[in-house]
Amino acid sequence: ATMLTAPAFAQDYPSRQMTMVVPFSAGGPTDTVARLVAEKMSADLGQTIVIENVGGAGGTLGAGQVAKAEPDGYTMLLHHIGMATSATLYRNLAYDPLAAFEYVGLVTEVPMVLVARKDFEPADINGFKDYVKANADKLTLANAGIGAASHLCGMLLMQALETPMVTVPYKGTGPAMTDLLGGQVDIMCDQTTNTTQQIQGGTIKPYAVTTPERLPLFPDLPTAKESGLESLEFAIWHGIYTPKGTPAEANERLSKALQAALADEGVIKAMADLGTAPSSAEDATPAALQAQLESEIARWKPVIEAAGVYAD
Ligand code: MLT
């Protein structure tokens, strides 16, 4: 019988246009990170990377599409902490997050800010907490669906205040921000990549940040810990994945392109202006992302189970 050997990995890889799926709407924080790094990865790879926004179900529709894509090295997914929380939140997920993907590397860890529409009554975070507790049944909290970073932060906020609010899900916090700017929704917890310009422009009202230390961009904003909201201390890490079966040589080549993008002065500056910073070269690797996903699934599983919040 002839030996069936795997086709030798094409030495001219990549030799055609590539796709990066973003599992949320265009114009939101995940899309912003994706377009920043894809532009420079494309330059390093010498091939166009087309961004495909596939929103819905808190990012799990887009992730599921990539899980089923051809593992040829030409389709990748850029997703964030939601890849880990969805593993527990969704009990009938179309894919196993720990079996359906190969890993390229970590991209960035983005802080979140608790914000409200610009004319929201409370003057500061303590007033915010009292006001929300007293008016919860009249307030709306926007997020990007169960599994989104904005959902996780909102869930932790409601748990910390022991106050359920009406939540309004969008296909991304890009469209959610439009309604917050218009005053159609009251509160949102979103990433600095989507809130920095609005905060600087005074078109939304910030209350606190989810980082352990205050942000240089917003030195007057208290941290979650200072605000008595210790459980809201977390950053939104982002990673790039490929479908299971994608050759290791492809994932390694993509990781090299990601590391080049993260070392680019323009990317570093753009991220700093949006309150975040690139992951290190060591973290922008397949092994680092795999370790991060595994540990984050384990970290958030008991928190989500304690909240009893599921998407069924
Ligand atoms: C999220 O809440 O997970 C993100 O803000 C969604 C997005 O990038 O639009």
Short mmCIF file of C-alpha atoms and ligand atoms in Angstrom, two decimals:
data_model
loop_
_atom_site.label_atom_id
_atom_site.label_comp_id
_atom_site.label_asym_id
_atom_site.label_seq_id
_atom_site.Cartn_x
_atom_site.Cartn_y
_atom_site.Cartn_z
CA ALA A 1 0.00 0.00 0.00
CA THR A 2 1.31 3.45 -0.73
CA MET A 3 2.10 5.54 2.30
CA LEU A 4 -0.31 8.47 2.54
CA THR A 5 1.82 11.40 3.68
CA ALA A 6 0.47 14.79 4.63
CA PRO A 7 1.07 17.27 1.79
CA ALA A 8 4.34 19.12 2.42
CA PHE A 9 3.59 22.57 3.81
CA ALA A 10 3.64 25.03 0.93
CA GLN A 11 6.89 26.99 1.12
CA ASP A 12 5.22 30.01 -0.55
CA TYR A 13 2.64 30.33 2.25
CA PRO A 14 0.73 32.59 2.32
CA SER A 15 0.19 32.74 -1.43
CA ARG A 16 -3.30 34.34 -1.53
CA GLN A 17 -5.74 36.65 0.35
CA MET A 18 -6.59 35.75 3.96
CA THR A 19 -9.65 36.31 6.20
CA MET A 20 -9.74 37.46 9.83
CA VAL A 21 -13.16 36.90 11.40
CA VAL A 22 -14.20 39.42 14.07
CA PRO A 23 -17.17 37.99 16.02
CA PHE A 24 -18.70 41.42 16.71
CA SER A 25 -19.98 44.39 14.68
CA ALA A 26 -17.68 46.71 12.78
CA GLY A 27 -16.73 49.86 14.67
CA GLY A 28 -16.56 48.20 18.10
CA PRO A 29 -13.53 47.48 20.30
CA THR A 30 -12.77 44.00 18.94
CA ASP A 31 -13.00 45.31 15.38
CA THR A 32 -10.70 48.21 16.30
CA VAL A 33 -8.01 45.84 17.64
CA ALA A 34 -8.40 43.53 14.63
CA ARG A 35 -7.99 46.27 12.03
CA LEU A 36 -4.99 47.71 13.87
CA VAL A 37 -3.04 44.42 13.88
CA ALA A 38 -4.36 42.99 10.58
CA GLU A 39 -2.98 45.94 8.61
CA LYS A 40 0.56 45.33 9.85
CA MET A 41 0.28 41.51 9.75
CA SER A 42 -0.79 41.86 6.13
CA ALA A 43 2.33 43.91 5.37
CA ASP A 44 4.55 41.27 7.01
CA LEU A 45 2.79 38.37 5.25
CA GLY A 46 2.61 40.12 1.87
CA GLN A 47 -1.06 39.22 1.48
CA THR A 48 -4.31 41.13 2.05
CA ILE A 49 -6.19 40.22 5.23
CA VAL A 50 -9.92 40.82 4.81
CA ILE A 51 -11.80 41.54 8.05
CA GLU A 52 -15.13 39.73 8.19
CA ASN A 53 -17.50 40.90 10.96
CA VAL A 54 -19.74 38.04 12.09
CA GLY A 55 -21.79 39.29 15.06
CA GLY A 56 -24.34 37.59 17.24
CA ALA A 57 -24.72 35.43 20.35
CA GLY A 58 -21.96 37.23 22.22
CA GLY A 59 -19.26 36.30 19.70
CA THR A 60 -20.05 32.57 19.56
CA LEU A 61 -21.52 32.71 16.03
CA GLY A 62 -18.30 34.12 14.60
CA ALA A 63 -16.16 31.73 16.62
CA GLY A 64 -18.33 28.82 15.44
CA GLN A 65 -17.88 29.87 11.80
CA VAL A 66 -14.08 29.73 12.15
CA ALA A 67 -14.26 26.41 14.02
CA LYS A 68 -15.82 24.95 10.86
CA ALA A 69 -13.60 26.76 8.35
CA GLU A 70 -11.02 25.05 6.11
CA PRO A 71 -7.84 24.54 8.25
CA ASP A 72 -5.60 25.77 5.40
CA GLY A 73 -4.00 28.74 7.15
CA TYR A 74 -6.11 31.32 5.30
CA THR A 75 -8.85 31.83 7.92
CA MET A 76 -8.24 33.18 11.42
CA LEU A 77 -10.39 34.44 14.31
CA LEU A 78 -9.59 37.40 16.54
CA HIS A 79 -11.57 37.00 19.78
CA HIS A 80 -11.23 38.03 23.41
CA ILE A 81 -12.01 36.83 26.97
CA GLY A 82 -15.43 35.81 25.65
CA MET A 83 -13.80 32.69 24.17
CA ALA A 84 -13.23 31.58 27.78
CA THR A 85 -16.49 32.74 29.40
CA SER A 86 -18.65 31.32 26.58
CA ALA A 87 -17.24 27.88 27.37
CA THR A 88 -19.32 27.96 30.59
CA LEU A 89 -22.10 30.39 29.64
CA TYR A 90 -23.23 28.33 26.61
CA ARG A 91 -24.16 24.76 27.51
CA ASN A 92 -24.96 23.81 23.88
CA LEU A 93 -22.05 25.51 22.15
CA ALA A 94 -21.58 24.43 18.49
CA TYR A 95 -17.85 23.90 19.17
CA ASP A 96 -15.53 22.86 21.99
CA PRO A 97 -13.35 25.94 22.64
CA LEU A 98 -10.47 23.72 23.75
CA ALA A 99 -10.68 21.32 20.78
CA ALA A 100 -11.85 23.35 17.79
CA PHE A 101 -8.94 25.75 17.37
CA GLU A 102 -5.22 26.08 16.93
CA TYR A 103 -3.44 29.03 18.54
CA VAL A 104 -1.48 31.95 17.06
CA GLY A 105 -0.95 34.28 20.03
CA LEU A 106 -2.15 36.94 22.46
CA VAL A 107 -2.66 40.45 21.04
CA THR A 108 -3.46 42.91 23.84
CA GLU A 109 -5.19 43.18 27.25
CA VAL A 110 -7.68 46.07 27.20
CA PRO A 111 -9.03 47.85 30.30
CA MET A 112 -12.77 48.47 30.72
CA VAL A 113 -14.55 51.60 31.87
CA LEU A 114 -17.94 51.85 33.58
CA VAL A 115 -19.74 54.57 31.60
CA ALA A 116 -23.23 56.08 31.33
CA ARG A 117 -25.10 58.46 29.03
CA LYS A 118 -23.65 61.97 29.42
CA ASP A 119 -26.57 63.39 31.44
CA PHE A 120 -26.73 60.46 33.89
CA GLU A 121 -27.56 61.99 37.28
CA PRO A 122 -24.92 60.58 39.72
CA ALA A 123 -21.79 62.76 40.05
CA ASP A 124 -19.35 59.97 41.00
CA ILE A 125 -19.03 56.20 41.50
CA ASN A 126 -20.49 56.24 45.02
CA GLY A 127 -23.49 58.23 43.83
CA PHE A 128 -23.67 55.82 40.87
CA LYS A 129 -23.89 52.76 43.15
CA ASP A 130 -26.63 54.33 45.33
CA TYR A 131 -28.58 55.60 42.30
CA VAL A 132 -28.47 52.22 40.51
CA LYS A 133 -29.61 50.37 43.64
CA ALA A 134 -32.52 52.81 44.09
CA ASN A 135 -33.58 52.92 40.41
CA ALA A 136 -32.55 49.55 38.94
CA ASP A 137 -35.99 48.71 37.58
CA LYS A 138 -35.93 51.89 35.49
CA LEU A 139 -32.35 51.57 34.16
CA THR A 140 -31.04 49.79 31.07
CA LEU A 141 -27.58 48.23 30.72
CA ALA A 142 -26.24 47.74 27.18
CA ASN A 143 -23.98 44.84 26.20
CA ALA A 144 -22.90 42.82 23.16
CA GLY A 145 -24.77 39.66 24.12
CA ILE A 146 -24.09 36.80 26.55
CA GLY A 147 -20.41 35.95 26.17
CA ALA A 148 -19.32 39.50 25.41
CA ALA A 149 -16.82 41.35 27.60
CA SER A 150 -19.48 43.98 28.20
CA HIS A 151 -21.84 41.21 29.33
CA LEU A 152 -19.27 39.80 31.76
CA CYS A 153 -18.57 43.23 33.27
CA GLY A 154 -22.30 44.05 33.47
CA MET A 155 -23.01 40.69 35.13
CA LEU A 156 -20.27 41.32 37.74
CA LEU A 157 -21.62 44.85 38.32
CA MET A 158 -25.16 43.64 38.94
CA GLN A 159 -23.79 40.91 41.24
CA ALA A 160 -21.66 43.45 43.19
CA LEU A 161 -24.61 45.83 43.59
CA GLU A 162 -27.01 42.91 44.18
CA THR A 163 -29.20 44.72 41.68
CA PRO A 164 -30.52 43.22 38.42
CA MET A 165 -31.00 45.73 35.59
CA VAL A 166 -32.75 45.40 32.24
CA THR A 167 -30.02 44.45 29.78
CA VAL A 168 -30.15 45.41 26.09
CA PRO A 169 -28.01 43.15 23.84
CA TYR A 170 -26.42 44.40 20.59
CA LYS A 171 -24.24 42.66 18.00
CA GLY A 172 -21.34 44.71 19.31
CA THR A 173 -20.67 47.68 21.54
CA GLY A 174 -20.14 49.79 18.44
CA PRO A 175 -23.91 49.92 17.83
CA ALA A 176 -24.51 49.93 21.61
CA MET A 177 -22.38 53.08 21.88
CA THR A 178 -24.61 54.80 19.29
CA ASP A 179 -27.61 54.30 21.60
CA LEU A 180 -25.62 55.37 24.69
CA LEU A 181 -24.61 58.58 22.90
CA GLY A 182 -28.26 59.09 21.99
CA GLY A 183 -29.43 58.43 25.55
CA GLN A 184 -31.52 55.39 24.48
CA VAL A 185 -29.69 53.25 27.07
CA ASP A 186 -28.32 54.33 30.44
CA ILE A 187 -25.21 52.34 31.36
CA MET A 188 -22.49 50.22 29.73
CA CYS A 189 -19.21 48.64 30.76
CA ASP A 190 -16.96 48.76 27.72
CA GLN A 191 -13.33 48.71 26.70
CA THR A 192 -11.13 51.79 26.44
CA THR A 193 -10.69 50.94 22.74
CA ASN A 194 -14.33 51.98 22.30
CA THR A 195 -14.84 54.61 25.00
CA THR A 196 -11.67 56.75 25.11
CA GLN A 197 -12.65 59.24 22.42
CA GLN A 198 -16.21 59.61 23.73
CA ILE A 199 -14.94 60.18 27.29
CA GLN A 200 -12.41 62.76 26.06
CA GLY A 201 -15.17 64.40 24.04
CA GLY A 202 -17.56 64.52 27.00
CA THR A 203 -20.30 62.65 25.07
CA ILE A 204 -20.54 59.89 27.69
CA LYS A 205 -19.95 59.97 31.46
CA PRO A 206 -17.22 57.72 32.96
CA TYR A 207 -17.33 56.45 36.55
CA ALA A 208 -14.58 53.87 37.17
CA VAL A 209 -11.94 51.72 35.45
CA THR A 210 -11.42 47.96 35.86
CA THR A 211 -7.60 48.12 36.13
CA PRO A 212 -5.66 47.55 39.39
CA GLU A 213 -4.07 51.01 38.98
CA ARG A 214 -5.64 54.23 37.63
CA LEU A 215 -5.23 54.79 33.87
CA PRO A 216 -2.73 57.54 32.82
CA LEU A 217 -5.37 58.55 30.24
CA PHE A 218 -7.96 59.16 32.96
CA PRO A 219 -6.08 59.86 36.24
CA ASP A 220 -9.26 61.15 37.94
CA LEU A 221 -11.21 57.92 37.37
CA PRO A 222 -11.14 55.61 40.41
CA THR A 223 -10.28 51.93 40.04
CA ALA A 224 -12.83 49.20 40.73
CA LYS A 225 -11.03 48.44 44.00
CA GLU A 226 -11.15 52.10 45.14
CA SER A 227 -14.87 52.01 44.29
CA GLY A 228 -15.67 48.96 46.42
CA LEU A 229 -16.23 46.90 43.25
CA GLU A 230 -13.30 44.48 43.67
CA SER A 231 -14.89 41.80 41.45
CA LEU A 232 -14.74 44.23 38.51
CA GLU A 233 -10.94 44.05 38.33
CA PHE A 234 -10.06 42.37 35.02
CA ALA A 235 -8.73 43.19 31.56
CA ILE A 236 -10.04 42.00 28.20
CA TRP A 237 -7.31 39.86 26.68
CA HIS A 238 -7.54 39.22 22.93
CA GLY A 239 -6.11 36.28 20.96
CA ILE A 240 -5.86 35.04 17.37
CA TYR A 241 -6.94 31.46 16.56
CA THR A 242 -7.11 29.22 13.46
CA PRO A 243 -9.33 26.19 12.86
CA LYS A 244 -8.15 22.86 14.33
CA GLY A 245 -5.90 21.11 11.85
CA THR A 246 -4.25 24.26 10.55
CA PRO A 247 -0.57 23.28 10.02
CA ALA A 248 1.76 24.32 12.84
CA GLU A 249 4.01 26.02 10.27
CA ALA A 250 1.11 28.32 9.35
CA ASN A 251 0.32 29.17 12.97
CA GLU A 252 4.02 29.88 13.61
CA ARG A 253 4.22 32.10 10.51
CA LEU A 254 1.08 33.99 11.61
CA SER A 255 2.56 34.36 15.11
CA LYS A 256 5.71 35.92 13.60
CA ALA A 257 3.53 38.36 11.61
CA LEU A 258 1.54 39.16 14.79
CA GLN A 259 4.76 39.82 16.72
CA ALA A 260 5.94 42.15 13.94
CA ALA A 261 2.61 44.01 14.08
CA LEU A 262 2.80 44.37 17.87
CA ALA A 263 6.34 45.77 17.63
CA ASP A 264 5.25 48.39 15.08
CA GLU A 265 5.57 51.95 16.44
CA GLY A 266 2.26 52.97 14.87
CA VAL A 267 0.40 50.09 16.52
CA ILE A 268 2.04 50.80 19.89
CA LYS A 269 1.05 54.48 19.67
CA ALA A 270 -2.50 53.79 18.48
CA MET A 271 -3.02 51.31 21.31
CA ALA A 272 -1.58 53.75 23.88
CA ASP A 273 -3.97 56.46 22.63
CA LEU A 274 -6.80 53.95 23.25
CA GLY A 275 -5.68 53.06 26.78
CA THR A 276 -4.01 49.75 26.04
CA ALA A 277 -0.69 48.16 24.98
CA PRO A 278 0.44 45.23 22.80
CA SER A 279 1.10 41.80 24.29
CA SER A 280 4.80 40.89 24.52
CA ALA A 281 6.52 38.82 21.81
CA GLU A 282 6.58 35.87 24.25
CA ASP A 283 2.82 36.19 24.76
CA ALA A 284 2.11 36.56 21.04
CA THR A 285 2.82 32.83 20.60
CA PRO A 286 0.66 29.70 20.26
CA ALA A 287 1.79 28.23 23.61
CA ALA A 288 1.04 31.45 25.53
CA LEU A 289 -2.47 31.78 24.06
CA GLN A 290 -3.27 28.12 24.72
CA ALA A 291 -2.17 28.48 28.37
CA GLN A 292 -4.19 31.71 28.72
CA LEU A 293 -7.39 30.18 27.32
CA GLU A 294 -7.10 27.07 29.49
CA SER A 295 -6.47 29.06 32.69
CA GLU A 296 -9.18 31.63 31.92
CA ILE A 297 -11.84 28.96 31.28
CA ALA A 298 -10.97 27.51 34.70
CA ARG A 299 -10.96 30.97 36.33
CA TRP A 300 -14.37 32.10 35.09
CA LYS A 301 -16.25 28.78 35.32
CA PRO A 302 -17.00 29.03 39.10
CA VAL A 303 -17.77 32.78 38.87
CA ILE A 304 -20.35 32.19 36.12
CA GLU A 305 -21.80 29.15 37.89
CA ALA A 306 -22.14 31.21 41.11
CA ALA A 307 -24.02 33.88 39.13
CA GLY A 308 -26.19 31.19 37.59
CA VAL A 309 -26.22 33.07 34.28
CA TYR A 310 -26.41 30.83 31.20
CA ALA A 311 -27.33 31.28 27.55
CA ASP A 312 -29.63 28.35 26.78
C1 MLT B 1 -17.67 43.05 23.94
O1 MLT B 1 -18.44 43.61 24.71
O2 MLT B 1 -17.32 41.87 23.99
C2 MLT B 1 -17.11 43.86 22.85
O3 MLT B 1 -17.27 45.19 23.17
C3 MLT B 1 -17.90 43.57 21.65
C4 MLT B 1 -17.40 44.37 20.50
O4 MLT B 1 -16.19 44.32 20.23
O5 MLT B 1 -18.23 45.03 19.88
#
